[in-house]
Short mmCIF file of C-alpha atoms in Angstrom, two decimals:
data_model
loop_
_atom_site.label_atom_id
_atom_site.label_comp_id
_atom_site.label_asym_id
_atom_site.label_seq_id
_atom_site.Cartn_x
_atom_site.Cartn_y
_atom_site.Cartn_z
CA MET A 297 -13.85 3.73 -13.15
CA PRO A 298 -11.95 5.71 -10.47
CA ARG A 299 -9.28 3.73 -8.65
CA PRO A 300 -11.22 3.70 -5.30
CA ALA A 301 -14.23 2.12 -7.02
CA ARG A 302 -12.08 -0.52 -8.66
CA ALA A 303 -10.40 -1.19 -5.33
CA ALA A 304 -13.82 -1.80 -3.83
CA THR A 305 -14.55 -4.38 -6.51
CA LEU A 306 -11.30 -6.24 -5.78
CA ALA A 307 -12.02 -5.97 -2.07
CA THR A 308 -15.36 -7.67 -2.63
CA LEU A 309 -13.65 -10.60 -4.33
CA THR A 310 -11.03 -10.77 -1.60
CA VAL A 311 -13.64 -10.80 1.14
CA ALA A 312 -15.48 -13.59 -0.68
CA VAL A 313 -12.30 -15.65 -0.83
CA LEU A 314 -11.47 -15.11 2.83
CA ALA A 315 -15.06 -15.78 3.88
CA ALA A 316 -14.81 -19.16 2.22
CA GLY A 317 -12.04 -20.07 4.63
CA THR A 318 -8.95 -19.27 2.61
CA ALA A 319 -5.83 -17.54 3.89
CA LEU A 320 -2.86 -15.78 2.37
CA THR A 321 -0.39 -18.20 3.92
CA ALA A 322 -0.38 -21.57 5.63
CA PRO A 323 -2.58 -22.10 8.74
CA ALA A 324 -1.65 -20.22 11.90
CA GLY A 325 1.23 -21.82 13.73
CA ALA A 326 2.82 -23.29 10.62
CA ALA A 327 6.52 -22.44 10.35
CA PRO A 328 7.57 -20.75 7.11
CA GLU A 329 9.81 -22.74 4.81
CA LYS A 330 13.50 -21.89 5.14
CA THR A 331 14.53 -19.35 2.52
CA ALA A 332 17.77 -17.76 1.37
CA PRO A 333 19.37 -14.98 3.44
CA ARG A 334 17.95 -11.49 2.86
CA SER A 335 21.31 -10.46 1.35
CA ALA A 336 20.46 -12.72 -1.60
CA ALA A 337 17.07 -11.06 -2.16
CA PRO A 338 16.10 -10.86 -5.85
CA ARG A 339 15.47 -7.58 -7.64
CA PHE A 340 12.00 -6.25 -8.47
CA LEU A 341 10.46 -4.60 -11.50
CA ALA A 342 10.63 -0.83 -11.83
CA ALA A 343 7.53 1.20 -12.69
CA SER A 344 8.91 1.87 -16.18
CA GLU A 345 9.02 -1.88 -16.90
CA LEU A 346 5.24 -2.40 -16.63
CA PRO A 347 2.91 -2.36 -19.65
CA PRO A 348 2.64 1.31 -20.71
CA HIS A 349 -0.56 3.07 -19.68
CA PRO A 350 -1.93 5.41 -22.37
CA TRP A 351 -2.99 8.25 -20.04
CA SER A 352 -1.17 7.85 -16.74
CA ALA A 353 2.30 7.05 -15.44
CA TRP A 354 3.00 4.11 -13.15
CA THR A 355 4.08 4.67 -9.55
CA ALA A 356 5.93 1.98 -7.58
CA SER A 357 5.56 1.50 -3.84
CA PRO A 358 8.58 0.41 -1.76
CA VAL A 359 9.29 -3.32 -1.57
CA ALA A 360 7.56 -4.78 1.50
CA ASP A 361 7.55 -8.08 3.37
CA GLY A 362 4.67 -10.54 3.16
CA PHE A 363 2.28 -11.90 0.55
CA PRO A 364 0.28 -9.08 -1.11
CA VAL A 365 -3.44 -8.81 -0.39
CA GLU A 366 -3.83 -7.65 -4.01
CA LEU A 367 -3.49 -11.31 -5.10
CA ALA A 368 -5.85 -12.74 -2.48
CA PHE A 369 -8.71 -12.94 -4.98
CA CYS A 370 -6.79 -15.58 -6.92
CA LEU A 371 -4.15 -17.02 -4.60
CA GLY A 372 -5.58 -17.94 -1.22
CA GLU A 373 -5.27 -21.12 0.81
CA GLY A 374 -3.10 -22.75 -1.86
CA VAL A 375 -0.19 -20.45 -1.00
CA PRO A 376 2.34 -22.17 1.31
CA ALA A 377 4.07 -20.28 4.10
CA TYR A 378 7.30 -18.70 2.83
CA ASP A 379 9.11 -15.42 3.42
CA TYR A 380 7.48 -13.50 0.58
CA ARG A 381 8.33 -9.96 -0.49
CA HIS A 382 6.24 -7.80 -2.80
CA ARG A 383 5.93 -4.46 -4.56
CA VAL A 384 2.66 -2.75 -5.50
CA PHE A 385 2.25 -0.44 -8.52
CA HIS A 386 -0.58 1.90 -9.46
CA THR A 387 -1.59 4.61 -11.90
CA GLU A 388 -3.73 7.68 -11.25
CA LEU A 389 -6.64 5.95 -12.96
CA ASP A 390 -8.01 2.42 -12.62
CA THR A 391 -4.96 0.29 -13.39
CA GLY A 392 -2.87 -1.52 -10.77
CA ALA A 393 -0.15 -4.15 -10.65
CA VAL A 394 1.84 -6.18 -8.13
CA GLN A 395 4.91 -8.41 -8.06
CA VAL A 396 5.72 -10.96 -5.37
CA THR A 397 8.94 -12.97 -5.10
CA VAL A 398 10.21 -15.74 -2.85
CA VAL A 399 13.52 -17.56 -2.59
CA THR A 400 12.90 -21.19 -1.63
CA GLY A 401 15.39 -23.61 -0.14
CA SER A 402 16.31 -25.37 -3.39
CA ALA A 403 15.65 -25.48 -7.13
CA ALA A 404 13.37 -28.49 -6.56
CA LYS A 405 11.28 -26.55 -4.03
CA GLY A 406 11.18 -23.58 -6.37
CA LYS A 407 9.92 -25.78 -9.19
CA ALA A 408 7.23 -27.28 -6.95
CA LEU A 409 6.08 -23.86 -5.71
CA ALA A 410 5.93 -22.40 -9.22
CA ALA A 411 3.85 -25.38 -10.39
CA LEU A 412 1.49 -25.01 -7.43
CA LEU A 413 0.99 -21.27 -7.96
CA ASP A 414 0.36 -21.83 -11.66
CA GLU A 415 -2.23 -24.49 -10.83
CA GLU A 416 -3.95 -22.11 -8.39
CA ILE A 417 -4.15 -19.41 -11.05
CA ARG A 418 -5.57 -21.88 -13.58
CA GLY A 419 -8.36 -22.71 -11.14
CA CYS A 420 -8.98 -19.12 -10.05
CA ALA A 421 -12.07 -18.42 -12.16
CA ALA A 422 -13.86 -21.56 -10.97
CA ARG A 423 -13.07 -20.79 -7.31
CA ILE A 424 -14.37 -17.22 -7.63
CA GLU A 425 -17.67 -18.45 -9.03
CA ARG A 426 -17.99 -21.05 -6.25
CA THR A 427 -17.34 -18.54 -3.47
CA ASP A 428 -19.19 -15.52 -4.89
CA ARG A 429 -22.53 -16.13 -6.63
CA ASP A 430 -22.69 -12.49 -7.68
CA THR A 431 -19.55 -12.77 -9.82
CA GLU A 432 -19.00 -14.51 -13.14
CA ALA A 433 -15.38 -15.31 -13.98
CA GLU A 434 -13.51 -16.63 -17.02
CA GLY A 435 -9.85 -17.62 -17.23
CA ARG A 436 -7.60 -17.80 -20.28
CA TYR A 437 -4.15 -19.24 -20.85
CA TYR A 438 -1.75 -17.15 -22.89
CA GLY A 439 1.11 -19.59 -23.10
CA SER A 440 4.60 -20.10 -21.69
CA LEU A 441 7.72 -17.96 -22.08
CA PRO A 442 11.23 -19.39 -22.60
CA VAL A 443 12.99 -17.32 -19.93
CA GLU A 444 15.31 -18.91 -17.32
CA GLU A 445 13.33 -21.93 -16.02
CA GLY A 446 10.18 -20.69 -17.73
CA ALA A 447 7.10 -18.55 -17.08
CA GLU A 448 3.37 -19.12 -17.59
CA VAL A 449 0.93 -16.32 -18.51
CA HIS A 450 -2.79 -16.26 -17.75
CA GLY A 451 -5.76 -13.91 -18.03
CA LEU A 452 -8.87 -13.55 -15.85
CA HIS A 453 -12.08 -11.61 -16.46
CA THR A 454 -14.68 -10.99 -13.74
CA GLU A 455 -18.12 -9.39 -13.96
CA THR A 456 -20.41 -8.77 -10.99
CA SER A 457 -24.19 -8.82 -10.95
CA TRP A 458 -24.19 -5.02 -10.52
CA GLY A 459 -22.09 -4.52 -13.66
CA ALA A 460 -18.53 -4.08 -12.41
CA THR A 461 -16.13 -5.71 -14.85
CA ASP A 462 -12.38 -6.20 -14.43
CA VAL A 463 -9.65 -7.92 -16.39
CA HIS A 464 -6.44 -9.30 -14.91
CA LEU A 465 -3.21 -10.72 -16.28
CA LEU A 466 -1.16 -13.03 -14.06
CA SER A 467 2.13 -14.82 -14.59
CA VAL A 468 4.38 -17.20 -12.67
CA GLY A 469 8.08 -17.44 -13.47
CA ARG A 470 11.13 -19.13 -11.97
CA ASP A 471 14.89 -18.70 -11.91
CA GLY A 472 16.38 -21.67 -10.04
CA ARG A 473 14.99 -21.66 -6.51
CA THR A 474 13.42 -18.21 -6.87
CA VAL A 475 9.79 -17.78 -7.92
CA THR A 476 8.00 -14.59 -8.92
CA VAL A 477 4.35 -13.80 -9.63
CA VAL A 478 3.30 -10.68 -11.53
CA GLY A 479 -0.27 -9.42 -11.57
CA TRP A 480 -1.88 -6.60 -13.58
CA GLY A 481 -5.50 -5.46 -13.56
CA GLN A 482 -7.93 -2.76 -14.59
CA MET A 483 -11.57 -2.17 -15.46
CA GLY A 484 -12.54 -3.84 -18.75
CA ASP A 485 -12.54 -7.19 -20.50
CA PHE A 486 -10.03 -9.39 -22.35
CA GLY A 487 -9.96 -6.98 -25.28
CA ASP A 488 -8.53 -4.31 -22.99
CA ALA A 489 -5.66 -6.45 -21.69
CA PRO A 490 -2.16 -5.65 -23.05
CA VAL A 491 -1.12 -9.29 -23.35
CA SER A 492 1.99 -8.74 -25.50
CA ALA A 493 3.29 -5.95 -23.27
CA PHE A 494 2.57 -8.01 -20.16
CA LYS A 495 4.57 -10.90 -21.58
CA LYS A 496 7.50 -8.51 -22.00
CA THR A 497 7.05 -7.40 -18.39
CA THR A 498 6.98 -11.01 -17.21
CA ARG A 499 10.13 -11.84 -19.16
CA LYS A 500 11.84 -8.79 -17.64
CA ALA A 501 10.68 -9.74 -14.13
CA VAL A 502 12.26 -13.19 -14.39
CA GLU A 503 15.44 -11.99 -16.12
CA LYS A 504 15.88 -9.24 -13.53
CA LEU A 505 15.69 -11.46 -10.45
CA TYR A 506 19.48 -11.93 -10.51
#
């Protein structure tokens, strides 16, 4: 599937989520949680650190402020207001990825945020099916990784009534008060997901924060 077609599929899921009343951050008017100074900003993955693509090289966009719309299909109203930063990656074909990081005010707040994001990902498939009757979704848990304060790895497969099928890998990791989420996705099913390589990417993402 060409990348524009796949983007349309993800856009459909995102619209369904937003139509159900979700938002990428806390309700309007809510003040973001206090975070660390920008000078302490964590480092992001490089394109070469993503799961290798067999036919196309990864390209990394510049790091940008805000929570990425690419994760709206799975992380909506459950995402608290923080000063998020993110980086989007893509190939010339149908595969895309994203990393988002946030530095909370303390290790305790970081732990709570990581747990909340992990819970939201665990419930993602059920929420998609509730908000979009044309999409069937299945989630899988691929285990935890012993890196810094830990990381959790999940998979998600979606299939629409018109035959579009996508597979995603998502992880949440933490180093002290800093939390990062990594997402990967392409056309296909669970058999097409590079789980082992994605675990290596997740480990690298957490190790590289500082």
